[in-house]
Coordinates of C-alpha atoms and ligand atoms in Angstrom, one line a residue:
M4 CA 15.9 17.3 -3.1
E5 CA 14.9 14.1 -4.8
I6 CA 11.1 14.3 -6.4
L7 CA 10.5 10.6 -5.9
E8 CA 11.1 10.7 -2.1
T9 CA 9.5 14.0 -1.2
P10 CA 5.9 13.9 0.3
Y11 CA 3.5 16.7 -1.1
A12 CA 3.7 18.6 2.4
E13 CA 7.2 18.9 2.4
L14 CA 7.2 20.2 -1.1
V15 CA 4.6 22.7 -0.3
H16 CA 6.7 23.8 2.8
H17 CA 9.8 23.9 0.7
L18 CA 8.3 26.1 -2.1
Q19 CA 6.6 28.6 0.4
G20 CA 9.7 29.0 2.5
R21 CA 12.0 29.6 -0.4
Y22 CA 10.1 30.7 -3.4
G23 CA 7.0 32.2 -1.7
K24 CA 5.1 29.5 -4.1
G25 CA 3.3 26.5 -2.6
A26 CA 0.3 24.1 -3.2
F27 CA -0.2 24.7 -7.0
H28 CA 3.3 24.0 -7.8
A29 CA 3.8 21.3 -5.6
S30 CA 0.8 19.5 -7.0
A31 CA 2.1 20.1 -10.5
L32 CA 5.4 18.5 -9.8
I33 CA 3.9 15.5 -8.4
R34 CA 1.3 15.2 -11.0
E35 CA 3.9 15.6 -13.9
V36 CA 6.4 13.1 -12.4
M37 CA 4.4 10.6 -10.6
A38 CA 1.2 10.6 -12.4
L39 CA 2.1 11.4 -15.8
G40 CA 5.6 9.8 -15.6
N41 CA 7.1 13.1 -17.2
P42 CA 10.9 13.2 -16.5
R43 CA 11.0 16.6 -17.9
F44 CA 8.6 18.0 -15.4
L45 CA 10.0 21.7 -15.5
E46 CA 8.7 22.1 -19.1
A47 CA 5.2 21.7 -18.0
K48 CA 3.0 24.6 -18.4
A49 CA 3.1 25.5 -14.6
F50 CA 6.8 25.9 -15.0
R51 CA 6.7 27.4 -18.4
D52 CA 4.8 30.2 -17.0
S53 CA 7.3 30.8 -14.1
P54 CA 10.4 30.6 -15.8
V55 CA 12.5 32.1 -12.9
L56 CA 11.0 29.5 -10.5
A57 CA 11.9 26.6 -13.0
A58 CA 15.3 27.9 -13.5
A59 CA 15.8 27.6 -9.7
L60 CA 14.2 24.3 -9.2
G61 CA 16.2 22.8 -12.0
E62 CA 19.3 23.5 -10.0
E63 CA 18.1 21.8 -6.9
L64 CA 15.7 19.3 -7.7
C65 CA 16.8 15.8 -8.8
F66 CA 14.8 12.7 -10.2
T67 CA 16.8 9.6 -10.2
P68 CA 14.8 6.5 -10.3
P69 CA 16.9 3.3 -10.5
V70 CA 17.7 2.4 -14.2
V71 CA 16.0 -0.7 -15.7
E72 CA 19.0 -2.7 -17.0
E73 CA 17.3 -5.9 -18.0
T74 CA 14.0 -7.5 -17.9
V75 CA 12.9 -11.1 -18.2
C76 CA 9.5 -12.3 -19.2
R77 CA 8.3 -15.8 -18.4
E78 CA 4.5 -16.7 -18.6
G79 CA 3.7 -13.1 -18.4
V80 CA 5.5 -12.4 -15.5
V81 CA 8.3 -9.7 -15.9
K82 CA 11.3 -9.5 -13.7
V83 CA 13.0 -6.3 -13.7
L84 CA 16.7 -5.7 -12.8
N85 CA 16.8 -2.0 -11.3
R86 CA 20.5 -0.8 -11.2
L87 CA 21.2 1.6 -8.4
S88 CA 23.4 4.7 -8.3
D89 CA 26.2 3.1 -6.6
G90 CA 26.2 -0.1 -8.8
L91 CA 24.3 -2.4 -6.8
A92 CA 21.0 -3.9 -8.1
V93 CA 17.5 -5.2 -6.8
E94 CA 14.8 -6.7 -8.5
S95 CA 11.2 -5.9 -8.9
V96 CA 8.6 -8.2 -10.6
V97 CA 5.5 -7.5 -12.5
I98 CA 2.7 -10.0 -12.1
P99 CA -0.3 -9.7 -14.6
M100 CA -3.6 -9.9 -13.4
K101 CA -7.1 -9.7 -15.1
G102 CA -7.1 -6.1 -16.5
Y103 CA -4.1 -4.8 -14.4
A104 CA -1.0 -5.9 -12.7
T105 CA 0.8 -6.3 -9.3
L106 CA 4.3 -5.2 -8.5
C107 CA 6.5 -6.7 -6.1
L108 CA 9.0 -4.2 -4.7
S109 CA 12.3 -4.8 -3.0
T110 CA 13.1 -2.6 -0.1
Q111 CA 16.8 -3.8 0.7
V112 CA 19.8 -5.0 -1.2
G113 CA 20.3 -8.3 0.6
C114 CA 18.8 -9.0 4.0
R115 CA 20.2 -9.8 7.3
M116 CA 17.3 -12.2 8.4
G117 CA 18.9 -15.1 7.3
C118 CA 16.0 -17.4 6.3
R119 CA 17.4 -20.8 5.4
F120 CA 15.3 -21.1 2.3
C121 CA 16.3 -17.8 0.8
R122 CA 19.0 -16.8 -1.6
T123 CA 19.0 -13.2 -0.6
G124 CA 19.3 -13.9 3.0
R125 CA 22.5 -15.7 2.1
M126 CA 23.8 -12.3 0.5
G127 CA 23.7 -10.7 3.9
L128 CA 22.5 -7.2 4.1
R129 CA 24.4 -4.9 2.1
R130 CA 22.2 -1.7 2.5
N131 CA 18.8 -0.5 2.9
L132 CA 17.2 1.1 -0.2
T133 CA 16.1 5.0 0.0
V134 CA 12.7 6.0 -0.7
A135 CA 13.4 7.0 -4.1
E136 CA 14.7 3.6 -5.0
I137 CA 11.8 2.0 -3.8
T138 CA 9.1 4.5 -5.3
G139 CA 11.4 4.5 -8.6
Q140 CA 10.7 0.8 -9.0
L141 CA 6.8 1.6 -9.4
W142 CA 7.7 4.6 -11.7
N143 CA 9.8 2.2 -13.8
A144 CA 7.2 -0.5 -14.0
R145 CA 4.5 2.2 -14.9
F146 CA 6.3 4.5 -17.2
V147 CA 9.3 2.7 -18.7
L148 CA 7.7 -0.9 -19.1
K149 CA 4.3 0.8 -19.3
R150 CA 2.6 -1.9 -17.1
P151 CA -0.9 -1.0 -15.5
I152 CA 0.4 -1.4 -12.1
R153 CA -2.7 -1.5 -9.7
N154 CA -1.3 -3.3 -6.7
L155 CA 1.9 -3.3 -4.8
V156 CA 3.5 -5.9 -2.6
F157 CA 6.4 -5.5 -0.5
M158 CA 7.8 -9.0 -1.1
G159 CA 10.8 -8.5 -3.0
M160 CA 14.2 -8.5 -1.6
G161 CA 14.9 -7.5 1.9
E162 CA 12.8 -7.3 4.8
P163 CA 10.5 -4.0 4.6
L164 CA 10.3 -3.7 8.4
D165 CA 13.9 -3.8 9.0
N166 CA 13.9 -0.5 6.7
L167 CA 10.7 0.8 8.3
D168 CA 11.1 4.6 8.5
T169 CA 12.0 4.4 4.6
V170 CA 9.2 2.1 3.9
L171 CA 6.6 4.2 5.7
R172 CA 7.8 7.4 3.9
A173 CA 7.7 5.5 0.6
I174 CA 4.0 4.3 1.2
G175 CA 3.3 8.2 1.9
V176 CA 4.4 9.1 -1.6
L177 CA 2.9 5.9 -3.4
T178 CA -0.5 6.6 -1.9
D179 CA -0.6 10.3 -2.6
V180 CA -3.8 10.7 -4.8
R181 CA -1.9 13.5 -6.7
G182 CA 0.6 11.2 -8.0
F183 CA 1.0 7.4 -7.9
S184 CA -2.3 7.2 -6.1
V185 CA -2.1 3.7 -5.1
G186 CA -5.0 2.7 -2.7
P187 CA -3.7 1.8 0.8
R188 CA -5.6 -1.3 0.5
R189 CA -3.8 -2.2 -2.7
I190 CA -0.6 -2.2 -0.7
T191 CA 0.6 -5.6 1.2
V192 CA 3.6 -5.4 3.3
S193 CA 5.0 -8.8 4.1
T194 CA 7.1 -9.5 7.0
V195 CA 9.1 -12.2 8.6
G196 CA 7.7 -11.1 11.9
L197 CA 9.5 -8.2 13.7
A198 CA 6.7 -7.7 16.2
D199 CA 7.7 -4.4 17.6
E200 CA 7.8 -3.0 13.9
I201 CA 4.5 -4.4 13.0
R202 CA 2.7 -2.5 16.0
Q203 CA 4.6 0.6 14.4
L204 CA 3.4 -0.1 11.0
A205 CA -0.2 -0.2 12.6
D206 CA 0.4 2.9 14.5
A207 CA 1.4 4.6 11.3
T208 CA -2.4 4.3 10.4
L209 CA -1.5 3.8 6.8
G210 CA -4.5 1.3 6.1
V211 CA -2.1 -1.0 4.2
R212 CA -2.5 -5.0 4.4
L213 CA -0.2 -7.1 6.4
A214 CA 1.2 -10.4 5.4
L215 CA 3.2 -12.6 7.7
S216 CA 5.8 -15.0 6.4
L217 CA 4.9 -17.7 8.8
N218 CA 6.4 -21.1 7.1
A219 CA 6.2 -23.3 10.1
S220 CA 3.8 -24.1 12.8
D221 CA 6.0 -24.8 15.7
D222 CA 8.9 -22.9 17.1
R223 CA 11.8 -25.4 16.7
T224 CA 11.0 -25.8 13.1
R225 CA 10.4 -22.1 12.5
S226 CA 13.9 -21.2 14.3
R227 CA 15.5 -23.5 12.1
L228 CA 14.1 -22.1 8.9
M229 CA 13.9 -18.3 10.1
P230 CA 16.5 -17.4 13.1
V231 CA 14.1 -14.4 13.6
N232 CA 11.9 -16.9 15.4
N233 CA 14.2 -16.9 18.3
R234 CA 13.8 -13.2 18.8
Y235 CA 9.7 -13.1 18.1
P236 CA 8.5 -16.9 18.6
L237 CA 5.1 -17.8 17.5
A238 CA 3.4 -16.9 20.6
V239 CA 4.6 -13.4 20.5
L240 CA 3.6 -13.1 17.0
K241 CA 0.0 -14.5 17.5
Q242 CA -0.3 -12.2 20.4
T243 CA 0.8 -9.2 18.2
L244 CA -1.8 -10.1 15.4
E245 CA -4.4 -10.5 17.9
S246 CA -3.8 -7.1 19.3
L247 CA -4.2 -5.7 15.8
R248 CA -7.5 -6.9 15.2
Q249 CA -8.6 -4.1 17.1
H250 CA -6.5 -1.6 15.6
T251 CA -7.6 0.5 12.8
G252 CA -4.1 1.3 11.2
L253 CA -4.0 -2.1 9.3
K254 CA -6.8 -3.5 7.1
E255 CA -8.3 -6.3 9.0
G256 CA -7.3 -10.0 8.2
V257 CA -3.7 -11.1 7.9
L258 CA -2.2 -13.1 5.1
L259 CA -0.1 -16.1 6.4
E260 CA 2.3 -17.1 4.0
Y261 CA 3.4 -20.5 4.0
V262 CA 6.1 -22.0 1.9
L263 CA 5.6 -25.9 2.0
I264 CA 8.7 -27.7 2.3
R265 CA 8.7 -31.6 2.0
G266 CA 9.4 -33.4 5.3
I267 CA 9.7 -30.0 7.0
N268 CA 6.6 -28.4 7.7
D269 CA 4.2 -30.5 5.7
Q270 CA 2.9 -33.1 8.4
V271 CA -0.7 -33.6 9.6
A272 CA 0.6 -32.0 12.9
D273 CA 1.2 -28.8 11.0
V274 CA -2.2 -28.8 9.8
K275 CA -3.5 -28.9 13.3
R276 CA -1.0 -26.4 14.7
L277 CA -1.7 -24.0 11.6
A278 CA -5.4 -24.2 12.3
A279 CA -4.9 -23.3 16.1
F280 CA -2.5 -20.4 15.4
S281 CA -4.9 -19.1 12.7
H282 CA -8.0 -19.3 14.9
G283 CA -9.3 -15.8 15.8
L284 CA -7.2 -13.9 13.2
N285 CA -9.4 -13.7 10.2
A286 CA -6.5 -15.2 8.4
T287 CA -5.9 -16.2 4.6
I288 CA -3.3 -18.8 4.3
N289 CA -1.2 -18.4 1.1
L290 CA 0.2 -21.8 0.3
I291 CA 3.3 -21.7 -1.8
P292 CA 5.2 -24.7 -2.8
F293 CA 9.1 -24.4 -2.0
N294 CA 10.9 -23.5 -5.0
P295 CA 14.5 -24.5 -4.5
S296 CA 17.6 -22.6 -5.8
R297 CA 19.5 -25.1 -7.7
G298 CA 22.2 -26.7 -5.6
E299 CA 22.1 -24.0 -2.9
T300 CA 19.9 -25.6 -0.2
E301 CA 19.2 -29.0 1.1
L302 CA 15.5 -28.2 1.5
V303 CA 13.3 -30.1 -1.1
A304 CA 10.3 -29.0 -3.1
P305 CA 6.9 -31.0 -2.4
S306 CA 5.2 -32.8 -5.2
D307 CA 1.9 -31.4 -6.6
G308 CA 0.0 -34.3 -4.8
E309 CA 1.8 -33.3 -1.5
V310 CA 0.8 -29.7 -2.0
N311 CA -2.7 -30.7 -2.8
A312 CA -3.1 -32.9 0.2
F313 CA -1.8 -30.2 2.4
H314 CA -4.2 -27.8 1.0
E315 CA -7.2 -30.1 1.4
A316 CA -6.3 -30.7 5.0
L317 CA -6.1 -27.1 5.9
A318 CA -9.6 -26.4 4.2
A319 CA -11.1 -29.2 6.1
E320 CA -10.0 -27.4 9.2
G321 CA -12.1 -24.6 7.9
L322 CA -9.0 -22.5 6.8
H323 CA -9.2 -20.2 4.1
V324 CA -6.3 -21.2 1.7
R325 CA -5.2 -19.4 -1.4
R326 CA -2.5 -21.4 -3.5
R327 CA -0.3 -19.9 -6.1
W328 CA -0.7 -22.1 -9.4
S329 CA 1.5 -21.1 -12.2
Q330 CA 5.2 -21.3 -12.5
G331 CA 5.1 -17.4 -13.3
E332 CA 3.3 -16.8 -10.0
A333 CA 5.9 -18.8 -8.1
M334 CA 8.6 -16.5 -9.2
L335 CA 6.8 -13.9 -6.9
A336 CA 6.1 -16.5 -4.0
A337 CA 6.9 -15.1 -0.8
C338 CA 9.7 -12.9 0.1
G339 CA 12.8 -15.1 -0.3
Q340 CA 12.1 -16.8 -3.4
L341 CA 12.5 -13.7 -5.3
G342 CA 16.3 -13.7 -5.6
S343 CA 16.8 -17.6 -6.5
R344 CA 18.3 -18.9 -9.6
A345 CA 15.5 -21.3 -9.9
S346 CA 13.3 -18.4 -10.2
G347 CA 15.1 -16.7 -13.0
S348 CA 16.9 -14.3 -10.9
L349 CA 18.6 -11.4 -13.0
L350 CA 21.0 -10.8 -10.2
S351 CA 24.5 -12.3 -10.7
Ligands
SF4_3 S1 13.0 -14.6 3.0 FE1 12.8 -12.2 3.1 S2 13.2 -11.9 5.4 FE2 14.1 -13.9 4.9 S3 16.1 -13.7 4.2 FE3 15.0 -13.7 2.5 S4 14.4 -11.6 1.8 FE4 15.2 -11.6 4.0

């Protein structure tokens, strides 16, 4: 049984059924591992006082976060290479904020969504991460790298909603106040727009925030950039987001990520269509200048002036726009820019 992926209720159930123990020892396990970062959790007082239990748990419990193999720091942003038990690897990114930090998590090795602007997509899907490989990225950031992680964004490698059951379970572990204790409102799940899974995420009533990687304002362009649009076109996404406004399972207001690419999605008509799409959604647009992978794409980054002009045009339409400014923040960007060489990927 892997501690990093076992929710409290299951631990209690297991300890009761097998050892006649329960909440006290389950809480102690979760507190030691996930709140205090103690990998030698069976040496904690609760288990020193119950040596027979500790010996038995020592036989059946495992604690196997990914191994932090390499880190690279640029402008305060730290990229972490997490080596998995089968030799594959994923990246996570620590982004410093004022007084705390945000961690960008990966959910898959590779990705099958095939977005054209994304290096991870070109890898194809190797496999889904396990719950422990997701929660272990936070454990590493907090207890190996000693970073004060407060916010989590599922924007790393992979499409989180393509590994939905695992992500839901991971969020359950990450939000447990006995352990990692990340508030649901401090968690953002970013998706390319798997509409059915967005509804399932809302139905899970976890109270997390949703970000939609939009990147185009018309179906033709979006399908060119993101093949998933053929399955879930913009009208379906808009309808899905509208229906969620009445839903309590996700926090109100959606973040629309928009990677600006010169000559592709940066026209005046795009501004108008984006305004129409955003209408009634209580949306914030996250404007991200495209960050090309060297020699790996024919897509072109916009100039600062072009980004500014697009930003101003959106604001003039009354849209709420956020823009990432620093090179460091651009390393996070939207899902899809994480695995690029230009963003300093640690993956070979
Ligand atoms: S942008 Fe995200 S969803 Fe698209 S291929 Fe890349 S990792 Fe997958």
